[in-house]
Coordinates of C-alpha atoms in Angstrom, one line a residue:
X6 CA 0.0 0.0 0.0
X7 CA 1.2 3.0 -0.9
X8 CA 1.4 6.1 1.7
X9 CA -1.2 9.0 1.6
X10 CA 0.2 11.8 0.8
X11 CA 4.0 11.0 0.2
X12 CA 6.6 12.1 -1.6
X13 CA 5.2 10.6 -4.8
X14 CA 2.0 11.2 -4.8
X15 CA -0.2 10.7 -8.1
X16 CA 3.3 9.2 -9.3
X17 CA 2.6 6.1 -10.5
X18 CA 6.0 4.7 -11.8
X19 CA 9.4 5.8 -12.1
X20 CA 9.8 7.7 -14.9
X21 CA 6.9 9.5 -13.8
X22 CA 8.6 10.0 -10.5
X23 CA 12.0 11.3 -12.4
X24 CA 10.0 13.7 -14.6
X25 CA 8.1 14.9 -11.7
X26 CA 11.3 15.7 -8.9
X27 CA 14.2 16.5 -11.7
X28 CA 11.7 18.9 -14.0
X29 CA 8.8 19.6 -12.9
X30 CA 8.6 20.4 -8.6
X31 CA 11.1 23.2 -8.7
X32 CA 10.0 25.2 -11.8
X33 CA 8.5 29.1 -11.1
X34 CA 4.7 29.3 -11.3
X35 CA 2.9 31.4 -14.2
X36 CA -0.4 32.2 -12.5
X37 CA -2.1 33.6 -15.6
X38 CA -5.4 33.6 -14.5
X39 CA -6.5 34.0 -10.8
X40 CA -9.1 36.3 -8.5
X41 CA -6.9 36.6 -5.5
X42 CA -6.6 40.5 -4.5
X43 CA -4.1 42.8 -5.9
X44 CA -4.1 44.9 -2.5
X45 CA -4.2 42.2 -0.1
X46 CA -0.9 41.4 -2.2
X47 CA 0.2 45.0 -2.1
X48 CA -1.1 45.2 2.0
X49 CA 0.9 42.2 2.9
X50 CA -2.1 40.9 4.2
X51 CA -2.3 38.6 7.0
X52 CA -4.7 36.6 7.9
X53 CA -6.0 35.2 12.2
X54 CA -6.8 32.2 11.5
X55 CA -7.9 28.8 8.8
X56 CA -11.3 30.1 7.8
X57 CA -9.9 33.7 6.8
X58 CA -7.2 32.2 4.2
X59 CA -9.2 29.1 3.5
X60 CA -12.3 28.6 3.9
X61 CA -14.0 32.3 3.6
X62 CA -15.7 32.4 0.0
X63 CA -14.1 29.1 -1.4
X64 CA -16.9 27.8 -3.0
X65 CA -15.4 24.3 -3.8
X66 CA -15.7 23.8 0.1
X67 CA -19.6 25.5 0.3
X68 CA -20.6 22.7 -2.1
X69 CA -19.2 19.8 -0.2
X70 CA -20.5 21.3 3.3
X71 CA -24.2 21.7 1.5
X72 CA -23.8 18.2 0.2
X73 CA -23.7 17.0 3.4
X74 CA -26.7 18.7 4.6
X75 CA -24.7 21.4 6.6
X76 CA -26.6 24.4 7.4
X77 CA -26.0 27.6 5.9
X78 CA -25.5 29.4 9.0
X79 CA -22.3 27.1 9.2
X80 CA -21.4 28.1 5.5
X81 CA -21.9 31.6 4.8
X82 CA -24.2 32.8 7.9
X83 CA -23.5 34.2 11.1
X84 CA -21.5 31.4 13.1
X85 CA -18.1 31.6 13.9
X86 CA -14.8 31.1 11.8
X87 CA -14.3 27.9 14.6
X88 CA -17.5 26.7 14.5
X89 CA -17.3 27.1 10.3
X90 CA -14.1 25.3 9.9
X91 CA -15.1 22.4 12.5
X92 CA -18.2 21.6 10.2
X93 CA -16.3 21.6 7.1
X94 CA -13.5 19.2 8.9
X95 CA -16.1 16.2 9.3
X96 CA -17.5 16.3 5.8
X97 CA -14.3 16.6 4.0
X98 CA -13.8 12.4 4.7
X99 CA -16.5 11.8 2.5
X100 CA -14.4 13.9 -0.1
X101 CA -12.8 10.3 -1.3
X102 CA -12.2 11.4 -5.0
X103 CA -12.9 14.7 -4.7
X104 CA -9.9 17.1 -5.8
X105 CA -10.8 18.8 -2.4
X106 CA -9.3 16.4 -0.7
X107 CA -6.4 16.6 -2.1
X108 CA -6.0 20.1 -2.0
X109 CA -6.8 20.6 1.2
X110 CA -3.8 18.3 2.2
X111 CA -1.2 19.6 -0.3
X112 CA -1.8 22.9 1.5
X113 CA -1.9 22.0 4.7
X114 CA 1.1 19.9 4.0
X115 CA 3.2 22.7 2.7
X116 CA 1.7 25.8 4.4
X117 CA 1.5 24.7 7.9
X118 CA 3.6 21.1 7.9
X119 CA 0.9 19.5 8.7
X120 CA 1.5 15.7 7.9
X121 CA -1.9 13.7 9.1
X122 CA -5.1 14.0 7.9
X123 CA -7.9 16.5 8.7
X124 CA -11.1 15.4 10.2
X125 CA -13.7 16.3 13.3
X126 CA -10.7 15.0 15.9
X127 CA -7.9 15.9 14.5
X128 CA -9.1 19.9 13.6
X129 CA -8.4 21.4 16.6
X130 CA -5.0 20.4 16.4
X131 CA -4.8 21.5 12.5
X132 CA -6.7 24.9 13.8
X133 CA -4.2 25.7 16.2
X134 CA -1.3 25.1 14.2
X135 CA -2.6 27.1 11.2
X136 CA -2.9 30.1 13.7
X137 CA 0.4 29.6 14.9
X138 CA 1.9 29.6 11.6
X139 CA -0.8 32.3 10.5
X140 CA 1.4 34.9 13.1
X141 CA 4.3 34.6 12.0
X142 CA 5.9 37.6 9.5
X143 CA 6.4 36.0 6.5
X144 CA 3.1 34.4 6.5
X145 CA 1.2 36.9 5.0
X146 CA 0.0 37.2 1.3
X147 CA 3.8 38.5 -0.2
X148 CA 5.5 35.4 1.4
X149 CA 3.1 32.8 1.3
X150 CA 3.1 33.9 -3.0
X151 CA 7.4 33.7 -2.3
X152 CA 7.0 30.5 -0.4
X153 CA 5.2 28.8 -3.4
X154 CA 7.9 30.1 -6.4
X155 CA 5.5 32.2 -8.0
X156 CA 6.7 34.5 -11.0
X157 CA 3.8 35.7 -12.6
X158 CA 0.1 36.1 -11.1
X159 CA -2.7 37.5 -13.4
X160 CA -5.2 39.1 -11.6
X161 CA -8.6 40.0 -12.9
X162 CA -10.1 43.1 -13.5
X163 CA -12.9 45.4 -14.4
X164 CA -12.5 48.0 -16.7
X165 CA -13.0 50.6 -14.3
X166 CA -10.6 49.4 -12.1
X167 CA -8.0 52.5 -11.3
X168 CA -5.5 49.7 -10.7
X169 CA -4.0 51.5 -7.7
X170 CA -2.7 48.5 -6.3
X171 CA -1.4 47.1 -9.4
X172 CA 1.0 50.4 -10.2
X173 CA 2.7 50.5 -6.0
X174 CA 3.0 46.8 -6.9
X175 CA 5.0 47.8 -10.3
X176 CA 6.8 50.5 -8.0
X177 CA 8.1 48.0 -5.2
X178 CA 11.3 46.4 -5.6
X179 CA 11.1 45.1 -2.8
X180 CA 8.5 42.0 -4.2
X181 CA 9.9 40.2 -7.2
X182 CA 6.4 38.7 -8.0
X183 CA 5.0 40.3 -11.1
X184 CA 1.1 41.4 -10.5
X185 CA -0.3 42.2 -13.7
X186 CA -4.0 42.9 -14.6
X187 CA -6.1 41.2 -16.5
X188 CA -9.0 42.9 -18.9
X189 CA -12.3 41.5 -17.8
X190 CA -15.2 43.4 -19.8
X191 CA -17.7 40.9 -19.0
X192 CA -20.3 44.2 -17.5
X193 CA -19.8 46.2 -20.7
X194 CA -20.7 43.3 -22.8
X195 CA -23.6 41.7 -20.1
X196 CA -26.6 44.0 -21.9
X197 CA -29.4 41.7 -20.7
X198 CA -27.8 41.9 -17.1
X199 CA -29.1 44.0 -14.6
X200 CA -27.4 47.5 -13.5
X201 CA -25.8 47.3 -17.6
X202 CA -26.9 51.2 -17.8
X203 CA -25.7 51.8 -14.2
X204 CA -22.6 50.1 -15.4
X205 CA -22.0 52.1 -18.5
X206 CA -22.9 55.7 -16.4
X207 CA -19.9 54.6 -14.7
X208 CA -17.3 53.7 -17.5
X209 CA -18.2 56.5 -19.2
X210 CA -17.1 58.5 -16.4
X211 CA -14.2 56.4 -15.4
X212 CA -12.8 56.7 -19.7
X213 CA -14.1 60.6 -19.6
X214 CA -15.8 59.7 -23.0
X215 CA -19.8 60.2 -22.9
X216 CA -21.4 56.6 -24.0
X217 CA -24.5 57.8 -25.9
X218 CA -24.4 54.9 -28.8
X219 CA -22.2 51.5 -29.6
X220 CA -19.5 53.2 -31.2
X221 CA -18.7 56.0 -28.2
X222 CA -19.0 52.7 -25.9
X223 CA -15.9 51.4 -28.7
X224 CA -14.4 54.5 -27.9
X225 CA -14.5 54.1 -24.0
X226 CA -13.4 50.7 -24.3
X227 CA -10.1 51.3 -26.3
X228 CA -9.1 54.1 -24.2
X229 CA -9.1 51.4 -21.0
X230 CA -7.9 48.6 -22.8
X231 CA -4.7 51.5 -23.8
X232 CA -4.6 52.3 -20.2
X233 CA -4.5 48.8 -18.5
X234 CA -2.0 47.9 -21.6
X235 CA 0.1 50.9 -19.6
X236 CA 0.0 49.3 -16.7
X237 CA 1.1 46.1 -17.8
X238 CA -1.4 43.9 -18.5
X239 CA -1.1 41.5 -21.6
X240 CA -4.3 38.9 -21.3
X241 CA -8.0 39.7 -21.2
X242 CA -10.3 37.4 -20.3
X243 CA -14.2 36.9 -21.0
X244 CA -16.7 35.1 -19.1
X245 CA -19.6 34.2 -21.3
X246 CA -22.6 32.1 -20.3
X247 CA -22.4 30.3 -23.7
X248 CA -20.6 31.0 -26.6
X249 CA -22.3 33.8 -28.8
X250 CA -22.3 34.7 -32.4
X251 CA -24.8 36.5 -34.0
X252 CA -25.2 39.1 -36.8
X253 CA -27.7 41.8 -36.4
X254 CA -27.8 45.5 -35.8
X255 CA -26.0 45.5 -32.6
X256 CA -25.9 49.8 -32.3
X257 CA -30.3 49.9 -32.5
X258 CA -29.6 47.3 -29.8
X259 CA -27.5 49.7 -27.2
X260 CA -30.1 52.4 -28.1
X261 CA -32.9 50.0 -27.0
X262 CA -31.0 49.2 -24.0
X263 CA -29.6 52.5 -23.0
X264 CA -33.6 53.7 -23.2
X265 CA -34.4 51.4 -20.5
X266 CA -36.0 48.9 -22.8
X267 CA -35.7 45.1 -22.0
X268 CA -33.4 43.7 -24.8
X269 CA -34.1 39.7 -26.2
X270 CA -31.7 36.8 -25.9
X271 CA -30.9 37.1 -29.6
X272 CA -30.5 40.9 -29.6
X273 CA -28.2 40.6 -26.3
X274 CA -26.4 38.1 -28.7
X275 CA -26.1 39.9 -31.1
X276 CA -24.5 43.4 -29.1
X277 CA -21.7 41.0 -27.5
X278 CA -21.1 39.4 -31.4
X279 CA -19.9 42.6 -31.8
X280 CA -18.4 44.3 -28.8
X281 CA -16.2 40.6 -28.8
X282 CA -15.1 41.3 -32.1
X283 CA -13.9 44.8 -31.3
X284 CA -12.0 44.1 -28.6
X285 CA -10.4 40.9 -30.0
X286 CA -9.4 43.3 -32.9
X287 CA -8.2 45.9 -29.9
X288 CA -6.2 42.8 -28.0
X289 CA -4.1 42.1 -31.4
X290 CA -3.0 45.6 -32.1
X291 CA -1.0 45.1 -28.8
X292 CA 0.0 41.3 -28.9
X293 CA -2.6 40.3 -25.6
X294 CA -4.0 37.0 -25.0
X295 CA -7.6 36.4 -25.1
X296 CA -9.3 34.2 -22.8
X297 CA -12.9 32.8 -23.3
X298 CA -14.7 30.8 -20.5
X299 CA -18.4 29.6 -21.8
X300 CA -20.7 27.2 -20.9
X301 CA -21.6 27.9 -17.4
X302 CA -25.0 28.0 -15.9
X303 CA -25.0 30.7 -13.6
X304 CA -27.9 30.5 -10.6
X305 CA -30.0 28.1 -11.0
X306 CA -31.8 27.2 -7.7
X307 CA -33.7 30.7 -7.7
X308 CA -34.3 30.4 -3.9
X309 CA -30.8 30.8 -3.0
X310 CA -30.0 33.1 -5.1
X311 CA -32.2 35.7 -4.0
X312 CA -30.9 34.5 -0.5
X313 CA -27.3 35.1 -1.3
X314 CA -26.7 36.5 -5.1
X315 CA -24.0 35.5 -7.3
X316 CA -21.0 33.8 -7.1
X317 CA -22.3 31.8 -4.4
X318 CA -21.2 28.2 -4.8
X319 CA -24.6 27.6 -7.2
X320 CA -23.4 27.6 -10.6
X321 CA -23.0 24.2 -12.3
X322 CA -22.0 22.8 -16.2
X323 CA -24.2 24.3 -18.7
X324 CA -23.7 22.4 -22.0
X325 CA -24.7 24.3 -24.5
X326 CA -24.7 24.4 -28.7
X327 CA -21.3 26.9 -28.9
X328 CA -19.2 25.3 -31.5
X329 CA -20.7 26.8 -34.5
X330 CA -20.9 30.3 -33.1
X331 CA -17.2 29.7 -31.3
X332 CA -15.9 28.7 -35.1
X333 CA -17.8 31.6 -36.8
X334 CA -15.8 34.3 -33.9
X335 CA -12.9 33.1 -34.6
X336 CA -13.4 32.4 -38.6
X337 CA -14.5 36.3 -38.9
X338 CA -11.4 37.7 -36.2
X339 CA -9.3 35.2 -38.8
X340 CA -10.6 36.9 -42.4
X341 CA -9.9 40.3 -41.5
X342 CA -6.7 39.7 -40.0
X343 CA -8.1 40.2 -36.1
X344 CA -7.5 36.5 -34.5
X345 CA -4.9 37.6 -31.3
X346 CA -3.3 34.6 -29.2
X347 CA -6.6 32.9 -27.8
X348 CA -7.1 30.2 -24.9
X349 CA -10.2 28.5 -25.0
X350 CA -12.3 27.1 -22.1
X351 CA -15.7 25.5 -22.0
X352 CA -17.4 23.9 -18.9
X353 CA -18.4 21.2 -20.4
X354 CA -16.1 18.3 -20.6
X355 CA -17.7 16.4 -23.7
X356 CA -16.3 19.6 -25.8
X357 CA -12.7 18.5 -25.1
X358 CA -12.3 17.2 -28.7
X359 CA -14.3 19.6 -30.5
X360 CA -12.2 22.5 -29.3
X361 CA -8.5 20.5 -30.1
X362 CA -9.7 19.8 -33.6
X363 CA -10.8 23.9 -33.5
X364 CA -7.9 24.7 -32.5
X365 CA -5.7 23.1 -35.0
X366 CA -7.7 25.4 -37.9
X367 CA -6.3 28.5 -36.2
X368 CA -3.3 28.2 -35.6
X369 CA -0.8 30.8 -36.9
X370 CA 3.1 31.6 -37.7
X371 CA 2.8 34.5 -34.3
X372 CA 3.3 31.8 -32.1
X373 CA 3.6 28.1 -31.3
X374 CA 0.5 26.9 -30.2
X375 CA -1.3 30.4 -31.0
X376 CA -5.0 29.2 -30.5
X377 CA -4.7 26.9 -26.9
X378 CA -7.3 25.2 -25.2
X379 CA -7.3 25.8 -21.8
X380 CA -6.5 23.6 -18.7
X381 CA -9.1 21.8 -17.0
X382 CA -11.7 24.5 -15.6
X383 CA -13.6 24.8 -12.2
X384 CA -15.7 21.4 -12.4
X385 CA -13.0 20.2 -14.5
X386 CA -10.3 20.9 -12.6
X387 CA -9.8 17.3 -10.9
X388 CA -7.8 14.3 -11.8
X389 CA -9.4 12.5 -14.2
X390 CA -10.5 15.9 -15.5
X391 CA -6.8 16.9 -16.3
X392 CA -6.2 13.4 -17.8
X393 CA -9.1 13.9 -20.1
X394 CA -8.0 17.4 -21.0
X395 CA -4.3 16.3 -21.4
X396 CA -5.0 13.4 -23.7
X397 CA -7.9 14.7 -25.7
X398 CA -5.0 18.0 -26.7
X399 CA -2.3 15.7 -26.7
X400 CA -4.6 13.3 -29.7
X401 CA -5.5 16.0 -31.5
X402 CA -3.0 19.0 -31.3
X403 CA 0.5 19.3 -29.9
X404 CA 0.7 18.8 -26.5
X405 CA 4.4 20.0 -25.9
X406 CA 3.2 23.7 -26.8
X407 CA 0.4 23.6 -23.8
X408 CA 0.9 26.2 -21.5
X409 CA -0.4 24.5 -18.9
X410 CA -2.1 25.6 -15.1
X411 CA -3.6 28.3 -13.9
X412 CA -5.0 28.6 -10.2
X413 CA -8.3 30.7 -10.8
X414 CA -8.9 30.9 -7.1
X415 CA -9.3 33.6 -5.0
X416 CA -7.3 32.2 -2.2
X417 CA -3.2 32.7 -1.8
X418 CA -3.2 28.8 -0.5
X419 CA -4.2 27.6 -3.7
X420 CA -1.1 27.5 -6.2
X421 CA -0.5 24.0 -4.9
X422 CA -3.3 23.1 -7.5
X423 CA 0.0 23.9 -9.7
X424 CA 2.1 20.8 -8.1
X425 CA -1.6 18.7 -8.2
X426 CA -1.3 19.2 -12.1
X427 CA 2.3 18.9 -12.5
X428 CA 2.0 15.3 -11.1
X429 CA -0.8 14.2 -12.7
X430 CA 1.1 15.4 -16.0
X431 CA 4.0 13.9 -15.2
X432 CA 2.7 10.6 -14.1
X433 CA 0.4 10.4 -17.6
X434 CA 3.9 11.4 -19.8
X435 CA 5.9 9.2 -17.3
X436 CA 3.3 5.7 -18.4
X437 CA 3.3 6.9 -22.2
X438 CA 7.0 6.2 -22.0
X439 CA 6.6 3.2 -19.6
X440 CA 5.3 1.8 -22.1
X441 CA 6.9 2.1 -25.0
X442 CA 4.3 5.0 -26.5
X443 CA 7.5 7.9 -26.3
X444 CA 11.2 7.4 -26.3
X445 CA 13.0 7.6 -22.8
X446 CA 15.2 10.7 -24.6
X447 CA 15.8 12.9 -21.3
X448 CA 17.0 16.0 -23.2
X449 CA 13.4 15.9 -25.4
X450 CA 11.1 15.2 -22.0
X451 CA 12.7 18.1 -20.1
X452 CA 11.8 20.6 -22.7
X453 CA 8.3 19.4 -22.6
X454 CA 7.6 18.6 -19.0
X455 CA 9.5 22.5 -18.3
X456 CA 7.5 23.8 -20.7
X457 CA 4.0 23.3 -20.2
X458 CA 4.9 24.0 -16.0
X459 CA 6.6 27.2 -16.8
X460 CA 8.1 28.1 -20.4
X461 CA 5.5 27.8 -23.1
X462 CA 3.3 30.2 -20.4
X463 CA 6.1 32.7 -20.5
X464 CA 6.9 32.7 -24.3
X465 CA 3.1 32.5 -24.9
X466 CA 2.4 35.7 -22.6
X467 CA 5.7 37.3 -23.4
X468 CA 6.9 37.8 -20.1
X469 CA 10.9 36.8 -20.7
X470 CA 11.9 40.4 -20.6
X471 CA 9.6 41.6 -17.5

């Protein structure tokens, strides 16, 4: 039997186990794509206790509390941080094959040194060394990000962010950590949403340009794309509920909308057709990487939602027909010469293939792997998720140009999700060549396991001379 948690966890055979200790463990981190808090980073925060770094609005640990009939006052009501963390102890031993529980003990493990396993007896022993280690100076947010070899972190960011925090992080020399934002428009583009107008009022005072019709909304849009490109950023990213793309007159939409009038499905489509295309067209000029996340469905048990709102631990998978309109974005983006560097994510799992075969009819001379489909998102984001994702890219496209993990977590415990993937690549690689699939050539495996952990990210992003 094979010890929980060791040394070689998820590492199946030896050369697995050489790929995973010589290449992979000590390589920097490219956190591309995350929600944790520029000025929590900035602040040096520090956190009292377990809850406050881990538990407090981790949504992968609401679910499995709720799942086991804990109440919400225990989850996100008015109990204690104790209290909180001592109900989420005794369900996370039915977690067996859940990525939570593997998480959770990779960051105990190298956060706190906490070697057992966490349930109802043994968390007040886990509690108490947490806060320990919790006090101590260089456990705040700068050296926990140190402590865990991270280069790059992408934050996320709304247009009319004044990114304070992300220009006295650019200023400090004292933190080697690159913060860069992230161009997250999703508001701009969310017509059908509520507060859109409320939303536009605001950019248009934040860009100084009056929004009165789709093109002066173009206009406002450019100017902070140019300023966020000042301040360093070099993705965007958009979150879409499914994949849109849908001709129409999109600028007798905005006037319908800005007039207070409810807009349809297809006429909402039709606005975010376009704004997408503009700003892909936008993210080229200056060499940025687009990000598209679809096939969510956002709030669906109504109760709770008017309970709590968004973002909530609710959402689930929403499959939905996006590969004809996903081909049609990026076939018109391609024709007038508009396509930038795009990664592709969908919820649903059963679109792995359809978006490596997509990818392969993009591809272009700017870059190796110039159209990339994403790692294993949110529901995804598990073992036999990763696998899936690995092999379906690695059948289909080219594998060794992959730029691998990204945390997309708003908590500064989780870039061991970075080691979780690098062993489960490394033990998948490690039984191709077990058994006989790859050649054991060392020089060609090094360049492949180092890239997708670390190289291809920073090639891909450009970040070798920051």
């Amino acid at each position: 039997m094979i010890k929980f948690m060791s040394s070689d966890f998820l590492l199946s055979n030896n050369t697995a186990k050489e790929l995973y200790h010589n290449y992979a463990a000590e390589m920097p981190i490219i956190d591309y794509h995350c929600h944790v808090s520029p000025k929590e980073i900035y602040e040096d925060r520090h956190f009292n206790n377990l809850y406050e770094v881990w538990l407090s609005g981790d949504h992968y640990k609401w679910r499995i509390m709720r799942s086991n009939g804990v109440d919400e006052r225990y989850i996100t009501g008015d109990a204690d941080s104790y209290e909180k963390f001592l109900k989420f102890a005794e369900c996370l031993p039915k977690a067996i094959g859940n990525p939570m529980y593997h998480w959770c003990h990779l960051e105990l493990k190298k956060y706190f040194g906490f070697d057992g396993v966490l349930n109802a007896d043994t968390a007040p022993t886990v509690w108490e060394l947490a806060k320990q280690k919790l006090s101590q100076k260089d456990m705040g947010a700068r050296g926990i990000i140190e402590m865990s070899n991270v280069a790059f972190i992408g934050t996320t960011d709304d247009p009319v962010d004044s990114l304070e925090w992300h220009k006295k992080l650019a200023e400090d020399e004292g933190f080697k950590t690159v913060v860069a934002p992230s161009f997250r428009p999703d508001k701009a583009l969310n017509i059908d949403k509520a507060l859109w107008r409320e939303y536009i009022a605001q950019l248009s005072d934040v860009a100084g340009t009056q929004i009165k019709n789709i093109e002066t909304l173009k206009e406002a849009l450019k100017k902070r794309i140019e300023f966020f490109a000042q301040n360093g950023c070099v993705v965007s990213d958009h979150g879409l509920d499914y994949m849109v793309y849908r001709e129409g007159d999109a600028a007798a939409v905005m006037q319908k909308a800005l007039a207070g009038e409810q807009v349809t499905a297809e006429e909402a489509e039709c606005f975010k057709t376009e704004l997408l295309l503009f700003c892909a067209a936008e993210y080229k000029k200056l060499g940025w990487v687009m990000q598209l996340h679809y096939n969510c469905l956002r709030n669906p048990n109504s109760k709770m939602f008017a309970k709590l709102g968004a973002d909530t631990g609710f959402d689930c998978i929403g499959p939905a027909p996006s590969a004809k309109q996903l081909a049609s974005l990026l076939d018109e983006l391609e024709a007038n010469g508009n396509l930038p560097k795009t990664i592709i994510y969908s919820l649903d799992p059963a679109d792995n293939e359809f978006i490596d075969t997509l990818i392969g009819s993009f591809q272009g001379v700017e870059a190796c792997g110039k159209i990339q489909h994403g790692s294993a998102w949110w529901f995804n984001d598990n073992k036999q998720g990763m696998r899936e994702q690995l092999t379906s890219l690695a059948n289909l496209s080219l594998l060794g140009n992959f730029v691998g993990m990204l945390t997309d977590s708003r908590s500064f415990l989780s870039y061991t999700r970075h080691e979780y993937f690098r062993r489960i690549l490394c033990d998948l690689i490690g039984g191709w060549v077990e058994n006989g699939e790859y050649p054991y050539d060392k020089n060609a495996l090094e360049a492949i396991i180092k890239g997708i952990c670390c190289n291809n990210a920073k090639t891909y992003f450009g970040l070798e001379e920051k």
